[in-house]
Structures are given as C-alpha cells and as structure tokens.
Coordinates of C-alpha atoms in Angstrom, one line a residue:
M1 CA 91.3 85.1 113.6
S2 CA 91.4 87.1 110.2
W3 CA 88.2 87.0 107.9
I4 CA 84.9 87.4 109.7
A5 CA 82.3 88.0 106.5
T6 CA 82.0 88.1 103.1
L7 CA 79.7 89.1 100.9
G8 CA 80.1 88.4 96.9
G9 CA 79.9 85.2 94.0
G10 CA 76.2 85.0 95.1
E11 CA 76.7 83.7 98.9
S12 CA 77.1 85.6 101.8
W13 CA 79.0 83.8 104.8
V14 CA 79.7 84.9 108.5
C15 CA 82.0 83.2 110.7
P16 CA 80.0 81.1 113.8
K17 CA 82.7 81.7 115.9
I18 CA 82.4 85.4 116.0
F19 CA 78.4 85.7 115.2
D20 CA 77.7 83.4 118.0
T21 CA 75.3 85.2 120.4
R22 CA 76.2 83.1 123.2
T23 CA 79.6 84.0 123.2
T24 CA 79.8 87.5 121.5
P25 CA 76.9 89.8 122.1
R26 CA 75.9 91.7 118.9
D27 CA 76.4 94.9 120.3
A28 CA 79.8 94.7 121.4
L29 CA 82.3 96.9 119.3
L30 CA 84.7 95.5 116.7
A31 CA 87.5 98.0 118.3
R32 CA 90.0 96.9 115.1
G33 CA 89.4 95.7 111.6
S34 CA 88.9 96.0 108.1
I35 CA 86.5 96.4 105.3
L36 CA 87.7 95.4 102.2
I37 CA 85.6 96.4 98.8
E38 CA 86.4 95.6 95.4
T39 CA 84.3 97.2 92.8
R40 CA 84.0 98.1 89.1
I41 CA 84.5 102.1 88.5
S42 CA 81.8 103.1 86.4
P43 CA 83.1 104.4 83.1
E44 CA 80.1 107.0 82.7
G45 CA 82.0 109.0 85.8
R46 CA 78.6 108.4 87.9
P47 CA 78.5 108.4 91.3
Q48 CA 78.3 105.0 92.8
T49 CA 77.6 103.6 96.2
L50 CA 80.3 101.4 97.2
L51 CA 78.2 100.4 100.8
H52 CA 75.8 102.3 102.8
Y53 CA 74.0 101.2 106.0
E54 CA 72.5 102.8 108.9
R55 CA 71.3 101.5 112.3
G56 CA 68.7 103.2 114.8
H57 CA 70.2 100.8 118.4
P58 CA 71.6 101.1 120.4
W59 CA 72.6 104.4 119.1
P60 CA 72.1 105.7 115.9
G61 CA 75.1 105.4 113.5
S62 CA 76.2 104.8 109.6
I63 CA 78.6 104.0 107.5
S64 CA 79.2 105.3 103.8
L65 CA 81.3 104.6 101.4
R66 CA 81.2 106.3 97.8
A67 CA 83.0 106.7 94.7
V68 CA 82.4 110.1 93.1
P69 CA 83.4 111.4 89.4
G70 CA 87.2 112.0 89.1
G71 CA 88.2 108.8 90.9
S72 CA 87.8 110.2 94.4
I73 CA 86.6 107.6 97.2
V74 CA 84.7 109.7 100.1
L75 CA 84.2 107.6 103.3
V76 CA 81.8 109.2 106.4
L77 CA 80.9 107.5 109.5
T78 CA 78.8 108.7 112.3
R79 CA 77.8 107.1 115.9
D80 CA 75.5 109.2 118.1
G81 CA 76.5 112.6 116.2
E82 CA 79.9 111.9 116.1
V83 CA 81.0 112.3 112.4
F84 CA 84.1 110.9 110.8
H85 CA 84.8 111.9 107.2
T86 CA 87.4 111.4 104.9
V87 CA 88.2 111.7 101.1
L88 CA 91.1 109.8 99.4
Q89 CA 92.2 110.8 95.8
P90 CA 94.0 108.1 94.3
A91 CA 97.4 109.1 92.2
W92 CA 95.8 107.8 88.8
D93 CA 92.9 107.8 86.4
A94 CA 90.6 105.4 88.2
R95 CA 87.4 106.0 85.9
A96 CA 87.3 102.7 84.2
D97 CA 89.8 100.3 86.3
V98 CA 88.7 97.6 89.1
L99 CA 89.9 99.1 92.4
R100 CA 90.0 97.5 95.4
V101 CA 89.5 99.9 98.4
T102 CA 90.7 98.8 102.3
F103 CA 89.4 100.4 105.2
S104 CA 91.0 100.0 108.5
W105 CA 90.8 100.9 111.9
D106 CA 92.2 100.3 115.4
R107 CA 90.7 102.5 118.1
A108 CA 93.8 101.3 120.8
Q109 CA 96.5 102.5 118.1
G110 CA 94.0 105.8 117.8
E111 CA 94.2 106.0 113.9
G112 CA 92.2 104.6 110.9
R113 CA 93.4 104.3 107.1
I114 CA 91.9 104.1 103.9
A115 CA 93.7 102.9 100.7
V116 CA 92.8 102.3 96.7
E117 CA 94.7 99.8 94.8
R118 CA 94.3 98.6 91.1
P119 CA 94.4 94.7 91.8
E120 CA 96.0 94.5 88.2
G121 CA 99.0 97.2 88.8
D122 CA 101.2 98.6 91.0
G123 CA 99.0 101.4 92.3
V124 CA 98.5 102.2 95.6
T125 CA 97.4 105.3 97.3
E126 CA 96.6 105.5 101.0
Q127 CA 95.4 108.1 104.0
I128 CA 96.0 107.8 107.5
T129 CA 93.4 109.3 109.3
P130 CA 92.5 109.6 112.9
A131 CA 90.4 107.1 115.0
P132 CA 87.0 106.5 113.4
P133 CA 84.1 105.4 115.3
P134 CA 84.0 101.6 115.6
L135 CA 81.6 99.4 114.1
L136 CA 79.2 96.8 116.1
I137 CA 79.5 93.2 115.2
E138 CA 75.8 93.4 114.6
D139 CA 76.7 96.1 111.9
I140 CA 78.8 93.5 110.2
Y141 CA 76.4 90.8 110.5
A142 CA 73.6 93.2 108.9
I143 CA 75.8 94.5 106.2
T144 CA 76.3 90.7 105.1
R145 CA 73.4 88.9 105.6
R146 CA 70.4 91.6 105.7
P147 CA 70.4 93.0 102.3
Q148 CA 67.5 95.1 102.7
L149 CA 69.3 97.3 105.0
R150 CA 72.1 97.9 103.0
D151 CA 72.8 99.6 99.8
M152 CA 75.1 98.8 97.5
D153 CA 75.8 99.6 93.5
D154 CA 75.8 96.9 91.2
D155 CA 79.1 97.3 90.0
V156 CA 80.6 96.1 93.6
V157 CA 82.3 92.4 93.2
F158 CA 82.5 91.9 96.7
F159 CA 82.4 92.7 100.0
A160 CA 84.7 91.3 103.3
V161 CA 85.4 92.4 106.9
S162 CA 88.8 91.0 108.3
D163 CA 89.2 91.5 112.3
R164 CA 92.5 92.6 111.4
I165 CA 94.7 95.1 109.9
E166 CA 95.1 93.9 106.5
P167 CA 98.1 94.3 104.3
I168 CA 98.3 96.6 101.1
G169 CA 101.1 96.8 98.1
P170 CA 102.8 93.6 96.9
M171 CA 100.5 90.8 97.2
P172 CA 101.5 87.2 96.8
T173 CA 100.1 84.9 93.6
L174 CA 100.8 81.2 93.7
T175 CA 98.8 78.9 95.3
D176 CA 99.9 76.2 98.4
Q177 CA 100.2 73.3 95.2
V178 CA 102.7 75.4 93.0
Q179 CA 106.1 73.9 92.8
V180 CA 109.0 76.0 91.7
L181 CA 111.9 74.4 90.3
T182 CA 115.4 74.4 93.1
P183 CA 118.6 73.2 92.8
M184 CA 117.6 69.6 94.2
G185 CA 114.2 69.9 92.1
Y186 CA 110.8 70.9 92.3
E187 CA 109.4 72.1 95.8
K188 CA 106.5 73.6 96.8
V189 CA 106.4 77.0 97.1
S190 CA 104.5 77.1 100.5
R191 CA 107.7 75.4 101.7
M192 CA 110.2 77.9 100.9
Q193 CA 112.1 79.8 103.2
T194 CA 114.6 82.7 103.5
G195 CA 117.9 81.9 102.5
D196 CA 116.8 78.7 100.2
T197 CA 117.8 78.9 96.4
V198 CA 115.4 78.7 93.5
K199 CA 116.8 78.4 89.6
T200 CA 116.1 80.6 87.2
R201 CA 116.5 80.4 83.1
E202 CA 118.4 84.1 83.0
H203 CA 120.4 83.8 86.0
G204 CA 120.9 80.5 87.4
V205 CA 120.8 79.9 91.0
V206 CA 119.6 82.7 93.1
P207 CA 118.9 82.7 97.4
V208 CA 115.5 83.6 98.0
L209 CA 115.2 86.7 99.9
A210 CA 111.6 86.1 101.6
R211 CA 108.3 84.2 100.9
L212 CA 105.2 86.2 101.3
S213 CA 102.0 84.6 102.0
R214 CA 98.1 85.6 102.5
R215 CA 94.9 84.2 102.7
V216 CA 92.5 85.9 101.1
P217 CA 88.4 85.5 100.0
A218 CA 88.2 83.6 96.5
L219 CA 86.3 86.3 95.2
G220 CA 86.7 89.3 92.4
S221 CA 90.5 89.7 91.7
F222 CA 91.5 87.0 94.2
M223 CA 89.6 83.9 92.9
P224 CA 92.0 81.5 91.6
V225 CA 92.9 80.6 88.1
R226 CA 93.5 77.1 86.9
L227 CA 95.8 77.3 83.9
R228 CA 95.6 74.3 82.3
A229 CA 98.7 71.8 80.8
P230 CA 99.9 71.4 78.1
Y231 CA 99.0 75.1 76.7
F232 CA 102.4 77.5 77.3
G233 CA 104.4 74.2 77.8
L234 CA 103.0 73.9 81.1
R235 CA 103.8 69.6 82.3
H236 CA 100.6 70.2 84.5
D237 CA 97.9 72.5 85.8
L238 CA 99.2 75.3 87.8
I239 CA 96.4 77.3 90.2
V240 CA 97.2 81.1 90.6
A241 CA 95.8 84.3 91.3
P242 CA 94.2 86.0 88.1
Q243 CA 97.0 89.1 88.5
Q244 CA 100.1 85.8 87.9
R245 CA 101.7 86.5 84.7
L246 CA 103.9 84.2 82.5
V247 CA 106.6 84.7 80.8
I248 CA 106.1 83.1 77.1
G249 CA 108.9 83.4 74.3
G250 CA 109.4 81.4 71.1
S251 CA 109.4 82.1 67.3
D252 CA 105.4 82.1 67.4
V253 CA 105.6 85.2 70.1
E254 CA 108.4 86.9 67.9
Y255 CA 106.4 86.6 64.7
I256 CA 103.0 87.5 66.1
F257 CA 104.2 90.1 68.3
G258 CA 107.8 91.1 67.0
R259 CA 109.4 90.3 70.5
E260 CA 111.2 87.7 72.0
A261 CA 109.2 87.3 75.2
V262 CA 105.5 88.7 76.3
L263 CA 103.9 88.9 79.6
V264 CA 101.0 87.1 79.9
P265 CA 98.1 87.4 82.9
A266 CA 96.5 84.2 83.7
Q267 CA 92.9 86.3 83.9
S268 CA 93.8 87.2 80.2
L269 CA 93.4 83.6 79.5
V270 CA 90.2 82.1 80.9
N271 CA 88.5 81.2 78.1
G272 CA 87.3 77.9 78.9
F273 CA 90.5 75.8 77.2
A274 CA 93.7 77.5 78.3
A275 CA 92.5 78.4 81.8
Q276 CA 89.1 78.6 83.6
Y277 CA 88.4 80.2 86.9
E278 CA 88.5 77.9 90.0
T279 CA 85.1 78.0 92.0
G280 CA 83.6 76.3 95.0
H281 CA 86.4 77.9 97.3
R282 CA 85.9 80.3 100.5
F283 CA 89.2 81.5 101.1
V284 CA 92.3 80.7 98.8
R285 CA 95.8 81.1 100.6
Y286 CA 98.5 82.3 98.5
H287 CA 102.2 82.6 98.2
Q288 CA 105.3 84.5 96.5
L289 CA 109.0 84.8 96.7
L290 CA 110.9 88.0 96.5
L291 CA 114.1 87.5 94.8
P292 CA 117.2 89.7 94.3
R293 CA 116.1 90.6 91.0
H294 CA 112.6 90.6 89.3
E295 CA 112.8 88.0 87.4
A296 CA 110.8 84.5 86.4
L297 CA 110.8 81.5 88.4
I298 CA 110.4 77.9 87.0
A299 CA 107.2 76.1 87.7
A300 CA 105.6 73.0 85.7
E301 CA 108.3 73.7 83.3
A302 CA 107.1 77.3 82.4
E303 CA 108.4 80.5 83.5
V304 CA 106.1 82.7 86.1
E305 CA 106.8 86.1 87.3
S306 CA 108.6 86.5 91.1
L307 CA 107.2 89.2 93.5
Y308 CA 107.7 92.7 91.9
I309 CA 108.4 95.5 94.7
G310 CA 110.2 98.5 92.9
R311 CA 111.3 101.1 94.9
L312 CA 109.2 99.8 98.0
R313 CA 112.3 99.8 100.1
R314 CA 112.2 103.8 100.3
R315 CA 109.2 104.2 101.5
C316 CA 109.1 102.9 104.8
D317 CA 105.7 103.8 105.8
H318 CA 104.4 101.8 102.8
V319 CA 106.8 99.0 104.0
A320 CA 105.1 98.7 107.8
R321 CA 101.6 98.4 106.3
S322 CA 102.8 95.5 103.8
L323 CA 103.4 92.1 103.8
L324 CA 106.9 92.8 103.6
A325 CA 106.7 94.7 107.1
E326 CA 108.9 91.5 109.0
C327 CA 111.6 91.7 105.9
P328 CA 114.9 93.2 107.0
R329 CA 115.2 96.3 105.7
G330 CA 119.1 95.3 104.4
L331 CA 117.5 92.2 102.6
M332 CA 115.1 94.4 100.6
P333 CA 116.3 94.9 96.6
E334 CA 115.1 97.7 94.3
H335 CA 113.5 95.7 91.0
A336 CA 113.5 97.3 88.1
R337 CA 110.5 96.3 85.4
A338 CA 111.8 94.1 82.5
G339 CA 110.1 95.9 80.2
L340 CA 108.1 93.2 78.4
K341 CA 104.9 93.8 76.4
V342 CA 101.5 92.7 78.4
L343 CA 99.1 91.1 76.5
G344 CA 95.8 91.8 76.4
S345 CA 92.6 89.0 76.6
F346 CA 92.4 89.0 72.6
E347 CA 96.3 88.7 72.2
A348 CA 96.3 86.2 74.8
I349 CA 93.8 84.1 73.8
T350 CA 95.1 84.4 70.1
L351 CA 98.5 83.1 71.1
A352 CA 97.2 80.7 73.2
Q353 CA 95.1 79.1 69.7
A354 CA 98.4 79.6 67.8
R355 CA 100.3 77.1 69.9
A356 CA 97.2 74.9 70.3
A357 CA 97.1 74.5 66.3

C-alpha cells in the first residue's frame, strides 16, 4: 500500500481497502505515514492555513499546519493534552514559490520528519523530530471527505496521505511510455536497469547507474504533461512530469537567445498546442535514470534531461531518506550543472511558436 487518500483537482478519494469499517476500525491508529501538501505561498506574505482539523472523540486531538510570513512552516499536533510543536525555516526565500510540504511519522522508530521542497528547483530543507502523536484512520477520512470539519487556505493545491514514509529529494519525471535510445534501439525507461547503457549525443554510450521510480498522485506539480509532436523535433508525443526539461538547440535558439542551447521545462510549454496537461488520472508512475554525468537522454529524437543529484552523495542522511537510499554509495556520482539558460513560460511559448511558423 502507499497512497490512501487524496484531495485536489475538485475530487476527494479514500482507499476502500483502508477505510472499509468491516476490516479497519476508524479509531485505529495510523502509526506510520506521511501527509503531503502542495501549496502556493502568498506573495503578500500573509499567514496561510495549509491544514487545520480538530476532533473530540475518542479523545481530543488536532493537527495544524501553517505557513507564516518569512516562509516558516509551523506544525502543531495535540492528543489528549499532549502537545507536539515544531517550526521549519526553509533555507531560501519561499514567499512567492510553490512549495511541497511532507510531514512523516513512525511511532515504531520513535521519530518524525517535516520537509519542504520546491518542485521546480533542487532545494530541500528537512527537520527530524521526536515521534509526534499518531493520527487516527478516522482523522484522515474526515479531513478528506468532510470539508466542514477541515480548514484549508484556497492556495493549497492538493493534499495526500500515504501509509509509508514518503521519500524527499530528486524525483523521477518520465512516465512508463517514454522510450530512451540505447545501442540496441529505443527501450522503455521503465525497463532499464543498473548496468544497461543508453546513448547520449554529447558522450556517446554511457552506463545506467540506477533507475528511480515513484508512484504519486497526478495532481499539482505531479500532474503529467503531454509534449506534442512534432514540436521541438519530437517524433511522437511524450508524457512527462511538469519539471522535466528538454534540451533545445539550433540556429533559432542562438538567434533568439544568443545561446547554443536552452532548457525548456514541460510546464512552460502548456498552452494548448505544444503541450497540455493530462487529466483523468488519479495516480501516475514516473521513472528517471541516473547517469555518470548530468546530461541528456534521447527520447523520441528529442533530448531530455537525466536525473540531477548534485553533491547529494556527501549528505548520507539525505540520501537515506531519498529514492537513492538503495543505490550503492560507490555508484553515486557528483553532478555539475551544464549552466544552460532555463526558459520561462513566455520565452518557451515564443520559441515553440517560432518553430511552428
């Protein structure tokens, strides 16, 4: 099991296996799990209620998660007189960013964790805490399905709950259907394994050090984007995460931007013709390949960025809480950024229209 409840995109969903009262009492404790909230932080710097919920039975309890001016995230949980409180200050100016907040707890391990990430960037700030009071199964159901009992700011994009400790850090961005070029031809990225090889335009054939995979709610910054052929040289459509970036070069790029190549995030191309959001999915599984260098894979004749991990290998604590936890440390490289310009939405659409003309 993993995701057991989601709220967003005009829908609320709870897993029937978990919330079937014939098999799981609603007053049962969720001793381990994660709450994930994605929100737009107010540019005015006003306080925001990301989640507030109170219950009276079988014992008084509450959960409150707020974003306060200055970018801090404040979490308070209570249970029958017991109070848990922690404050996390992200290591960047978060006032106008979209943020992903993940609160995880594990009573057996005796600890909790709150982490804040920027979906469009590499920044991650986390804090390990003592074990917080566990939530009830009924709490999750009430927050998700009973809007009159919860308080959430309108800027909250989505809310999701997992019965696992969800990873933080580098995330995969290519769906199952994406095929990457290998010496033997195109192969689905979902089938690639450590030791396989892929072809790159800059360094030829290179080994795959690891494949990362994750199933996530198809909401907010996880909502898949369909990149449409023939824009940007695509031979067929690609479905990717909004943060997946294309590496685009050519004479028009050099003429418009004065650079040999630029990076174009998939979400910056969403305008109805070059790309569009894929709706109708509750969950989506993404994959990505870790290569010795941070460079581009070839998919549908276009270049797409591979996984970037920077100097993550130097932070063993962060690695242990990421999707790279099972990757042997000896295989983990250090990546340097290529230094390419990342286009904003207006620039990306301008380039797409110029190529369509």
